[in-house]
PDB file of C-alpha atoms in Angstrom:
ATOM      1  CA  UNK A   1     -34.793 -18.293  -3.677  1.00 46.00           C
ATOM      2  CA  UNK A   2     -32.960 -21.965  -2.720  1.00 51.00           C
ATOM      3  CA  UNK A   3     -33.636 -23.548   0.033  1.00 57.00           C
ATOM      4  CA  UNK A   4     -31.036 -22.877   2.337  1.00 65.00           C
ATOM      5  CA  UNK A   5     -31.087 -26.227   3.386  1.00 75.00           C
ATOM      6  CA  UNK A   6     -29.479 -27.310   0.227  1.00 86.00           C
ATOM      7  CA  UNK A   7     -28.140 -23.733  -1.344  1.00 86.00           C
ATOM      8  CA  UNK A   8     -24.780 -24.263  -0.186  1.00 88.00           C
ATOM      9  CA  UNK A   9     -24.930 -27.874  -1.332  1.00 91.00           C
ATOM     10  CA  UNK A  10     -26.582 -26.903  -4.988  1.00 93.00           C
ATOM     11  CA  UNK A  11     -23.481 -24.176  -5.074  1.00 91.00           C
ATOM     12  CA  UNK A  12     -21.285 -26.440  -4.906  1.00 93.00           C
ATOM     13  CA  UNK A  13     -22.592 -28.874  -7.145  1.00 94.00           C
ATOM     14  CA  UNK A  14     -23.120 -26.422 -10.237  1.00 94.00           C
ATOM     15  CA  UNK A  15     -19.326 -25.165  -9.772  1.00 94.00           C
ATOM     16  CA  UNK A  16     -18.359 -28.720  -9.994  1.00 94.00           C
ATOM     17  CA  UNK A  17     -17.434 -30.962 -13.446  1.00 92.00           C
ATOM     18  CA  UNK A  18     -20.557 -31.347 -15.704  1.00 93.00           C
ATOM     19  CA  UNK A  19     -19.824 -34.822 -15.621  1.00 91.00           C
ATOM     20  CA  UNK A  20     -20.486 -34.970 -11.210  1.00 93.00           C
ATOM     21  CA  UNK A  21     -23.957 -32.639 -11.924  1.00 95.00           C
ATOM     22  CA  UNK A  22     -24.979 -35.826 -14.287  1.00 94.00           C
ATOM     23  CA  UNK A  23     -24.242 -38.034 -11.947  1.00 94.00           C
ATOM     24  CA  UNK A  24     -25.931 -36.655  -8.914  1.00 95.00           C
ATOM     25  CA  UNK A  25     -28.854 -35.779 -11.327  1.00 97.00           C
ATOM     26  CA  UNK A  26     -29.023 -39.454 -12.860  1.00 95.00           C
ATOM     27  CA  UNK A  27     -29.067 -40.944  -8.881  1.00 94.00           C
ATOM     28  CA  UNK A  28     -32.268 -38.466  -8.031  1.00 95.00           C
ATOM     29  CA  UNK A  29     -34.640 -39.316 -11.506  1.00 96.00           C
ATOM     30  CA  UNK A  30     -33.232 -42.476 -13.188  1.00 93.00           C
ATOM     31  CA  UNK A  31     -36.090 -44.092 -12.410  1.00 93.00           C
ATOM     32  CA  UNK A  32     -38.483 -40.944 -13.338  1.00 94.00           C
ATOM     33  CA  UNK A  33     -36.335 -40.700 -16.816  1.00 94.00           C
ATOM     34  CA  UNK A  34     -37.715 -44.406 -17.379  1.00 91.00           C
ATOM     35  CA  UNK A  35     -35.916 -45.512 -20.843  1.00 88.00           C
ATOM     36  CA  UNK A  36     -34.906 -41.935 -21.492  1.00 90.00           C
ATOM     37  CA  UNK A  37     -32.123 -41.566 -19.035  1.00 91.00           C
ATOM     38  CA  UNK A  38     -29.941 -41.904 -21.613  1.00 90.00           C
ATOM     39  CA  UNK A  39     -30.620 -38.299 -23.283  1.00 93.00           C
ATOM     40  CA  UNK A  40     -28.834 -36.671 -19.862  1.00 94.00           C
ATOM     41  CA  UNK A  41     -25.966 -37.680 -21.100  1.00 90.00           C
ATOM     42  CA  UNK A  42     -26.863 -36.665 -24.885  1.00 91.00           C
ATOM     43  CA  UNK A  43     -27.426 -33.452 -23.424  1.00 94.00           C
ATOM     44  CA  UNK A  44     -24.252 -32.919 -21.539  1.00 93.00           C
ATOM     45  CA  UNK A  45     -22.151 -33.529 -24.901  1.00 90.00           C
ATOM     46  CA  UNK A  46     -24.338 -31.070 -26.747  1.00 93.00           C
ATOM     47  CA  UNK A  47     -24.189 -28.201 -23.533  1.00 95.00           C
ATOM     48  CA  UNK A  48     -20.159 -28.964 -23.472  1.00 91.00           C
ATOM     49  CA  UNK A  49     -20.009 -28.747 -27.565  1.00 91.00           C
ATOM     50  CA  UNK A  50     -21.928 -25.503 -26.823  1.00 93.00           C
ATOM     51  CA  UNK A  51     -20.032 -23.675 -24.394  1.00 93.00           C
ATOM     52  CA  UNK A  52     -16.815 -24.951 -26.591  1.00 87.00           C
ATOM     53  CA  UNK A  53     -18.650 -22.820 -29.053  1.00 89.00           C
ATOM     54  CA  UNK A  54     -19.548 -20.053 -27.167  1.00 88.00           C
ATOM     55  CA  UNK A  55     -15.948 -19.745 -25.659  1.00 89.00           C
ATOM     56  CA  UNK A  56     -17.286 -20.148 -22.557  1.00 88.00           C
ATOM     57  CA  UNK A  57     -15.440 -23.018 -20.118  1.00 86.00           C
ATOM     58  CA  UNK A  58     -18.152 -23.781 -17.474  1.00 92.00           C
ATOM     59  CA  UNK A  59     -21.694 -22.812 -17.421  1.00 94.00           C
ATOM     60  CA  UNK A  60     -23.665 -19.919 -19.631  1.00 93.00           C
ATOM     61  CA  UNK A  61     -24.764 -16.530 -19.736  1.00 92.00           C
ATOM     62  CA  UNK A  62     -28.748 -16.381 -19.378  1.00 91.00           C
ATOM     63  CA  UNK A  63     -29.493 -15.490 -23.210  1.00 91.00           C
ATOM     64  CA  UNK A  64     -27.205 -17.866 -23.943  1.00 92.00           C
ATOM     65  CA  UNK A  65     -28.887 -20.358 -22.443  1.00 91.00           C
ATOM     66  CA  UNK A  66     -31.842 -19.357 -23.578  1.00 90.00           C
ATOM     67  CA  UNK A  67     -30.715 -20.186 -27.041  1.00 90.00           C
ATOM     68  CA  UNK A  68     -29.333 -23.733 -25.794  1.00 92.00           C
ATOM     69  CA  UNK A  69     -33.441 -24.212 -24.571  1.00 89.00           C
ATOM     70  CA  UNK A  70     -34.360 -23.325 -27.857  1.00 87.00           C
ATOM     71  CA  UNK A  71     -32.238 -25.758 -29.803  1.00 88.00           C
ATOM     72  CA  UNK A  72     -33.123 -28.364 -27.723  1.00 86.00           C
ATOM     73  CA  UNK A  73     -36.917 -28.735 -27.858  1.00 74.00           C
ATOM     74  CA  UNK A  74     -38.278 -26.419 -25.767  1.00 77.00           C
ATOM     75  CA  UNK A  75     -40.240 -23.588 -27.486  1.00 79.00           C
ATOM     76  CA  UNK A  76     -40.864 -20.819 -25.312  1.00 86.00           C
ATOM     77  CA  UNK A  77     -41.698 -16.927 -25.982  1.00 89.00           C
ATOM     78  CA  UNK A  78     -39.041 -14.838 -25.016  1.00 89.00           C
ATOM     79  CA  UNK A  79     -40.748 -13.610 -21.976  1.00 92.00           C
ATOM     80  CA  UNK A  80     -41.157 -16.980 -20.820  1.00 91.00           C
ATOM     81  CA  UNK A  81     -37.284 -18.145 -21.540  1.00 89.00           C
ATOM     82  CA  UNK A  82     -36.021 -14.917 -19.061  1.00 90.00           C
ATOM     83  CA  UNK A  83     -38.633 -15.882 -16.263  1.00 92.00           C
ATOM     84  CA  UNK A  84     -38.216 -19.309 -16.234  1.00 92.00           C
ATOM     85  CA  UNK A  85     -34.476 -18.856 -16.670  1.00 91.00           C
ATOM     86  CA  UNK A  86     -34.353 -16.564 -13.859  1.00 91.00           C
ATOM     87  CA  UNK A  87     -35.965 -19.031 -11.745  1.00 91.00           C
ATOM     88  CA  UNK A  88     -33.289 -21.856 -12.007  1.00 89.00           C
ATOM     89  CA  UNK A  89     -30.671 -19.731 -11.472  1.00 90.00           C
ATOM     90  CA  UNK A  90     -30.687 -21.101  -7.981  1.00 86.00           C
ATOM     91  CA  UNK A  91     -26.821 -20.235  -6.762  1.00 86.00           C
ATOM     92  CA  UNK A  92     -28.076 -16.579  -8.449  1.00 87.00           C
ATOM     93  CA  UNK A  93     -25.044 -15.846 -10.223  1.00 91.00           C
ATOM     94  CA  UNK A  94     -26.496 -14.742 -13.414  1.00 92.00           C
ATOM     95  CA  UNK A  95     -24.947 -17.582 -14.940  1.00 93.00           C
ATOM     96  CA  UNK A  96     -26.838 -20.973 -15.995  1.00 94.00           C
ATOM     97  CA  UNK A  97     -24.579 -24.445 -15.026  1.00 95.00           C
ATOM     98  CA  UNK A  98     -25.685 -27.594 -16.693  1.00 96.00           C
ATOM     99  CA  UNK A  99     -27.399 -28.754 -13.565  1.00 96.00           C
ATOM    100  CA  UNK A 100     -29.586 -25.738 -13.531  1.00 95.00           C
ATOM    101  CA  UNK A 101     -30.098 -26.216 -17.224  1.00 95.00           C
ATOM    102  CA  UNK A 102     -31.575 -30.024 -16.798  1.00 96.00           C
ATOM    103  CA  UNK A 103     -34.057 -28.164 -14.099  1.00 94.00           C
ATOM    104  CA  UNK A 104     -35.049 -26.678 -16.114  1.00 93.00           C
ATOM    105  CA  UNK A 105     -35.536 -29.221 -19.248  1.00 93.00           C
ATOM    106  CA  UNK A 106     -37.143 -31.815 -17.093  1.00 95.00           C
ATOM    107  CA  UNK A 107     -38.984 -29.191 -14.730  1.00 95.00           C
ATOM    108  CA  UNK A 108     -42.218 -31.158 -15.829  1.00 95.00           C
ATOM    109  CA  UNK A 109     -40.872 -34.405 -14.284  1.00 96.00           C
ATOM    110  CA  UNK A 110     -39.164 -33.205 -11.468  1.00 97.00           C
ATOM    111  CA  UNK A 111     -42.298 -31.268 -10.163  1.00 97.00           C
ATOM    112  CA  UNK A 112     -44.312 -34.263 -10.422  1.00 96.00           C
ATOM    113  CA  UNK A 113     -42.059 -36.564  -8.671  1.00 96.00           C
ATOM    114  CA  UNK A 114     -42.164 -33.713  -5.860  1.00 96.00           C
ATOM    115  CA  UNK A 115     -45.885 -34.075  -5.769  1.00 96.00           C
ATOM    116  CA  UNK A 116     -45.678 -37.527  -6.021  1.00 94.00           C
ATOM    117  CA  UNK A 117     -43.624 -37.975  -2.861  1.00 93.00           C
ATOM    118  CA  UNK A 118     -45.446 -35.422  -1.110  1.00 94.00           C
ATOM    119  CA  UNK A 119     -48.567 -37.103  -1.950  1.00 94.00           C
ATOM    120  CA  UNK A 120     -50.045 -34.157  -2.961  1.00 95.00           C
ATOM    121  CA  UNK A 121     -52.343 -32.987  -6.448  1.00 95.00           C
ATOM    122  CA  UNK A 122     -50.005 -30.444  -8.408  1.00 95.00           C
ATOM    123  CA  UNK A 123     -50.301 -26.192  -7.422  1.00 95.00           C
ATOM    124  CA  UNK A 124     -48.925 -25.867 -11.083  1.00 95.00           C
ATOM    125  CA  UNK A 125     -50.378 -26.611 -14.713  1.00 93.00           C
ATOM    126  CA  UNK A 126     -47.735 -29.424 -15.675  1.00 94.00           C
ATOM    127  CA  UNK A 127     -50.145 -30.348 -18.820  1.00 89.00           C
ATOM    128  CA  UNK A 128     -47.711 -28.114 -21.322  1.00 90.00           C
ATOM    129  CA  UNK A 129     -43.823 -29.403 -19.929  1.00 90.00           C
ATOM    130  CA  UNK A 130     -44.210 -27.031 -17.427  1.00 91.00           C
ATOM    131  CA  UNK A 131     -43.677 -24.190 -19.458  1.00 91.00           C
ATOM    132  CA  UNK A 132     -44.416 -20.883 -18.237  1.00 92.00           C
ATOM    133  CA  UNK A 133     -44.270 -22.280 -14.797  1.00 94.00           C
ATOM    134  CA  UNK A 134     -42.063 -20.287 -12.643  1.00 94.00           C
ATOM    135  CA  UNK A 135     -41.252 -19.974  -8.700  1.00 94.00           C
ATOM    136  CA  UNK A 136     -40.780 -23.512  -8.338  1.00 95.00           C
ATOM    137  CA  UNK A 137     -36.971 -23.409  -7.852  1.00 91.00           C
ATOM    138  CA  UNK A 138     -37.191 -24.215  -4.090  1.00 91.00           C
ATOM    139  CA  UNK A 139     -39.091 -27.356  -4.923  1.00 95.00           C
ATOM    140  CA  UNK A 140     -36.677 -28.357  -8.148  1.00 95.00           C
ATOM    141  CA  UNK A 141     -34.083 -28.006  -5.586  1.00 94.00           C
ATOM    142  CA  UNK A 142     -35.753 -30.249  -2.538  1.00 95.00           C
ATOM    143  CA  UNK A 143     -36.081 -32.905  -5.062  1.00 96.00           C
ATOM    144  CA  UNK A 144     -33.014 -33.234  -6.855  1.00 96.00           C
ATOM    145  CA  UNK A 145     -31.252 -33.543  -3.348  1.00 95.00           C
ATOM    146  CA  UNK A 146     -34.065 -36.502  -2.325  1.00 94.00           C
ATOM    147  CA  UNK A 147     -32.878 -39.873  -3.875  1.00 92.00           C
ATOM    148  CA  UNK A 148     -35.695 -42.153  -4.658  1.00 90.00           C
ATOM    149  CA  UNK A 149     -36.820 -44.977  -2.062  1.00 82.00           C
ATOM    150  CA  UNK A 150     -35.705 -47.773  -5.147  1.00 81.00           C
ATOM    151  CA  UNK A 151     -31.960 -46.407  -5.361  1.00 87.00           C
ATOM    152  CA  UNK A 152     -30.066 -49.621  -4.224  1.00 87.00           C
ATOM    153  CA  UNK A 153     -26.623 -49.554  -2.825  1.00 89.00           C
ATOM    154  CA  UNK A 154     -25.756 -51.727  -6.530  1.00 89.00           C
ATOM    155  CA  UNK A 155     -27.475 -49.529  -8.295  1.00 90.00           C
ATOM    156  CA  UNK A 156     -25.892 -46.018  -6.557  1.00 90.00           C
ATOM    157  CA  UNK A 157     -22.376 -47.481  -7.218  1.00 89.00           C
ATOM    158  CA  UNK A 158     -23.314 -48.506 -10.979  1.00 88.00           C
ATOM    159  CA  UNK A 159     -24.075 -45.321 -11.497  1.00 90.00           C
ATOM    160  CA  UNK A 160     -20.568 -44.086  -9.637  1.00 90.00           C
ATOM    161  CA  UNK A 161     -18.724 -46.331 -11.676  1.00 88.00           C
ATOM    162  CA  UNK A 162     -20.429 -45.144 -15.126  1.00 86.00           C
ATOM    163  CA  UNK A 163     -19.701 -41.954 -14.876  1.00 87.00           C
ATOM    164  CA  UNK A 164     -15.911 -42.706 -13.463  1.00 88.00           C
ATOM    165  CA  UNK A 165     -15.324 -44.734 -16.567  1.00 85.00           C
ATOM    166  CA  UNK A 166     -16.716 -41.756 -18.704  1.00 82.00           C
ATOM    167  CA  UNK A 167     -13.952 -39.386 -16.651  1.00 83.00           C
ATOM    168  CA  UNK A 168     -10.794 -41.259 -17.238  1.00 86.00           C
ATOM    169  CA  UNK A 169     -12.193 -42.271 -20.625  1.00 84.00           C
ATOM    170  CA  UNK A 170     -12.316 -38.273 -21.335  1.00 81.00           C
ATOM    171  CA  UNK A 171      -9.479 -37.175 -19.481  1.00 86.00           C
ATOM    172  CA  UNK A 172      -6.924 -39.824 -21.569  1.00 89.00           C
ATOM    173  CA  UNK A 173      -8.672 -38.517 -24.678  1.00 86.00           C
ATOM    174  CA  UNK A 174      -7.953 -34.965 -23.674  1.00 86.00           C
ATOM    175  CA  UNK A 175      -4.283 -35.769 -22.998  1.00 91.00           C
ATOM    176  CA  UNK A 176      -4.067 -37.447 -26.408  1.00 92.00           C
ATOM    177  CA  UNK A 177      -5.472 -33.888 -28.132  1.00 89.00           C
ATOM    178  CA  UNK A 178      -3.208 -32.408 -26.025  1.00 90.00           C
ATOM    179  CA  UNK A 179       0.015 -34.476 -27.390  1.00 92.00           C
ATOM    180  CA  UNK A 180      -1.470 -35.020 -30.931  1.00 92.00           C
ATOM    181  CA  UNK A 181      -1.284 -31.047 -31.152  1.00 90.00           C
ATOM    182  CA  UNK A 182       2.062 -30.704 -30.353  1.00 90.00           C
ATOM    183  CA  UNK A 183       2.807 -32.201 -33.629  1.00 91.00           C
ATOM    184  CA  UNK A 184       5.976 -34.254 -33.953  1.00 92.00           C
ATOM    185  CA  UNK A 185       6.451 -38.215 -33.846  1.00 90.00           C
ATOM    186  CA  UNK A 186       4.800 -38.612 -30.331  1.00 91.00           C
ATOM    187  CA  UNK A 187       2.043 -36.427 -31.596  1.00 90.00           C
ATOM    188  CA  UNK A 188       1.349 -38.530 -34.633  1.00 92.00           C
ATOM    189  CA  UNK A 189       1.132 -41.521 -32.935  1.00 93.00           C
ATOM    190  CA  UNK A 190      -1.273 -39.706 -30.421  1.00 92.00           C
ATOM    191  CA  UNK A 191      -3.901 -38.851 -33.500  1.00 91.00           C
ATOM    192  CA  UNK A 192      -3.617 -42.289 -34.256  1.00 91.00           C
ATOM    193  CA  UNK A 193      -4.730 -43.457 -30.480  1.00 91.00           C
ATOM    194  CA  UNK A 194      -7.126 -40.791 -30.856  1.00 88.00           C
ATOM    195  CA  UNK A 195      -9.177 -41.526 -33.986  1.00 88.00           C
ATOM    196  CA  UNK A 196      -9.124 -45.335 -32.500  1.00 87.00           C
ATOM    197  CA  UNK A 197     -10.393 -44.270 -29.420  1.00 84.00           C
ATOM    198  CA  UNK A 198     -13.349 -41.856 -31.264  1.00 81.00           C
ATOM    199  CA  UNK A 199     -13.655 -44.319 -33.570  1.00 80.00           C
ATOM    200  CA  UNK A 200     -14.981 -46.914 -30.716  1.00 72.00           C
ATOM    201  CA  UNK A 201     -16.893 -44.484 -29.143  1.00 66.00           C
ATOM    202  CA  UNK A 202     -20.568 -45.463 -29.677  1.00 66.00           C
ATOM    203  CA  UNK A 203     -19.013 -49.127 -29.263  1.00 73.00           C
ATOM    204  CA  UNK A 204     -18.014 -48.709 -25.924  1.00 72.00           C
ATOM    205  CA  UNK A 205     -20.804 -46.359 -24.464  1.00 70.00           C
ATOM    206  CA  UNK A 206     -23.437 -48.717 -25.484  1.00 75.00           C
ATOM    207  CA  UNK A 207     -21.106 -51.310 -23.498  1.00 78.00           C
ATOM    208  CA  UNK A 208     -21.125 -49.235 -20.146  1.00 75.00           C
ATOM    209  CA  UNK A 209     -24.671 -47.644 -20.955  1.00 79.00           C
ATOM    210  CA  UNK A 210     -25.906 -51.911 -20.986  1.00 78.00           C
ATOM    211  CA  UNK A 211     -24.080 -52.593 -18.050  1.00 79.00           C
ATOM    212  CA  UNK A 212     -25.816 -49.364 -15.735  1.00 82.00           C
ATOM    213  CA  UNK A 213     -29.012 -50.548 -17.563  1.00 83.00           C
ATOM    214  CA  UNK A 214     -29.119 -54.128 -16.067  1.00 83.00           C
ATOM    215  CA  UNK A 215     -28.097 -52.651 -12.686  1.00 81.00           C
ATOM    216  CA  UNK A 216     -30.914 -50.265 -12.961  1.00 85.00           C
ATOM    217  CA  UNK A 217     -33.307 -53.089 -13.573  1.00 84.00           C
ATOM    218  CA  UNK A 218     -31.813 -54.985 -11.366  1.00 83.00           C
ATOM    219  CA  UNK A 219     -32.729 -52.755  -8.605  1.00 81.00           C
ATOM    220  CA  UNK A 220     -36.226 -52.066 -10.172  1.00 78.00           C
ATOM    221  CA  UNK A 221     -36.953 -56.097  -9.661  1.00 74.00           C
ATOM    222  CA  UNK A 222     -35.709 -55.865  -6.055  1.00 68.00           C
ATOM    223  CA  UNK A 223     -37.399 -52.883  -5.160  1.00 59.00           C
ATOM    224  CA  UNK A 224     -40.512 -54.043  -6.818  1.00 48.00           C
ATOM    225  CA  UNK A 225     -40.446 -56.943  -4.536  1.00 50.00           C
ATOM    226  CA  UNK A 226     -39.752 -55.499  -1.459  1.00 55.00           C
ATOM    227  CA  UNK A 227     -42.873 -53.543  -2.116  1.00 47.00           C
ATOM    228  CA  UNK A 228     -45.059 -56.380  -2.703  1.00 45.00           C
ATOM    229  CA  UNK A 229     -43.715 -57.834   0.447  1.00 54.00           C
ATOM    230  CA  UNK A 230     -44.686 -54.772   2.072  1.00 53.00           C
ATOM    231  CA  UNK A 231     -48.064 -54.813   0.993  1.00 50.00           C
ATOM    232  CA  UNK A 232     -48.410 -58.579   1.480  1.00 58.00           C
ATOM    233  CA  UNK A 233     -47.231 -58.188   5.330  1.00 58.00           C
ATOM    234  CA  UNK A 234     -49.993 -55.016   6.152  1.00 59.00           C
ATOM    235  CA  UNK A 235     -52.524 -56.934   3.826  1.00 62.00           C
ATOM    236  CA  UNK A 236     -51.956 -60.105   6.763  1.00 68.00           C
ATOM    237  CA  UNK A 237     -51.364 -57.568   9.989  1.00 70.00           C
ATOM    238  CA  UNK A 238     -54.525 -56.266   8.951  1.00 73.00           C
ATOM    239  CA  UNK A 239     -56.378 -59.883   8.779  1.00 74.00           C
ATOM    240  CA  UNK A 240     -54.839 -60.763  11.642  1.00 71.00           C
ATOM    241  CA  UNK A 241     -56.020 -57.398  13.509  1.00 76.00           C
ATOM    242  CA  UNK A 242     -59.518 -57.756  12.352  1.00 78.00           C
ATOM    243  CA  UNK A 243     -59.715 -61.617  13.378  1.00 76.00           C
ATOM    244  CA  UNK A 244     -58.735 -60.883  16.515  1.00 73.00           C
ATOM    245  CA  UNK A 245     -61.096 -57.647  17.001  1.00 73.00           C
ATOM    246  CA  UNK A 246     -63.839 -60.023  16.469  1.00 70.00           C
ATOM    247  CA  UNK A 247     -62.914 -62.762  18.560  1.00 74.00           C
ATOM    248  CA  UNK A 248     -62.388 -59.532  21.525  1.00 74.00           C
ATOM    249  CA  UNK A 249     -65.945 -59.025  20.156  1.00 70.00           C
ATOM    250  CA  UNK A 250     -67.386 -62.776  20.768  1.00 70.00           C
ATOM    251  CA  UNK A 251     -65.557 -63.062  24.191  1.00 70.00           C
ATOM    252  CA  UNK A 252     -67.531 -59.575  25.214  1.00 65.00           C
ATOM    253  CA  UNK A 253     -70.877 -60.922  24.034  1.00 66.00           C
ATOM    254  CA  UNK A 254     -70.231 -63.904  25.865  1.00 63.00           C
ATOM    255  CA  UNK A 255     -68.886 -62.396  29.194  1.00 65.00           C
ATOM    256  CA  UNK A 256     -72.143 -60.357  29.302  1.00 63.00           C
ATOM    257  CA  UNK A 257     -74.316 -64.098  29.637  1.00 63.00           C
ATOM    258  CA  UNK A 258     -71.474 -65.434  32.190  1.00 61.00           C
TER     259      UNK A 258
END
């Protein structure tokens, strides 16, 4: 069961746009993703084509997502697909939102950031992707909801602004479907601004997927820094403690001779 520290928060999230669960979930692991933060997003186009596909409008029926798991990667037997399934159903609905979906791709990596912070050896076999690992949701939960120590303010709103750039981008493309099937003059010239607009589509995410990138190392550098600062300044307060523990030291010897 979810914590109930963040169950109400987590129900709220998975009832919200796929678009805000990326975004929340990018903020919490962009640094764990490394390079690979990229495939979130890959990810939320293929779970959106799919529930297009499935006639569904927001999140999926269990064997449904089960079948989504399977397409993506992540071989499990059946047995294991309804356990594991049942387990990231955190707002227990029965039904799996795309949040609860990327718990349960990157379960691996989220457990081990847990541990990680926690600064504790792993209770679970993570060796295999995590797979057949089960009553973990509580954990999956308490870390999603913990953004990392490295998330700079520049770095939080680069993020923001990505994924508001992706909204409007989407939303004028959906108006444009909208119009172009209406048919008609307007709806001509619509398809038109459409097809230019898919068309430039891998052009202009690779322009705003550059731009979060340089923030993101960006924040890395500073981050990186401020650690090694860290470290520098206990490395000298413990010099400095030592020194002056022996000089305590020499000033008791010689007291005892006074």
């Amino acid at each position: 069961m979810a914590s109930s520290q963040f169950a109400e928060r987590f129900a709220k999230l998975a009832s919200d746009p796929i678009e805000m669960q990326q975004e929340l979930f990018l903020k919490s692991f962009i640094f764990a993703l490394g390079d690979d933060w990229k495939e979130v997003g890959r990810l939320a186009t293929q779970f959106t084509d799919y529930l297009r596909n499935t006639g569904d409008e927001h999140d999926l029926n269990p064997a449904a997502a089960a079948e989504f798991l399977q397409k993506n990667g992540k071989t499990r037997t059946a047995l294991q697909r309804r356990d594991e399934i049942r387990d990231i159903d955190l707002d227990q609905n029965d039904r799996i939102a795309f949040v609860e979906y990327l718990m349960l791709h990157y379960k691996a990596m989220i457990l081990t950031e847990y541990y990680k912070r926690h600064q504790t050896t792993p209770e679970e076999d993570l060796s295999n992707d995590g797979i057949g690992v089960i009553n973990v949701g509580h954990k999956l939960l308490e870390e999603l909801f913990t953004m990392p120590a490295g998330l700079s303010p520049e770095l939080e709103a680069a993020i923001e602004e990505f994924y508001a750039q992706k909204r409007a981008r989407q939303q004028k493309m959906d108006g444009l479907r909208e119009k172009a099937a209406a048919g008609g003059v307007r709806g001509m010239t619509a398809k038109n601004e459409l097809a230019q607009m898919e068309a430039g589509d891998v052009t202009e995410m690779n322009r705003m997927e550059l731009t979060l990138e340089a923030a993101k190392r960006r924040s890395m550098k500073t981050s990186g820094e401020e650690a090694l600062r860290a470290k520098q300044h206990a490395e000298e307060s413990e010099r400095a403690n030592k020194l002056a523990a022996g000089r305590n030291k020499i000033k008791g010897i010689a007291s005892m001779w006074e």
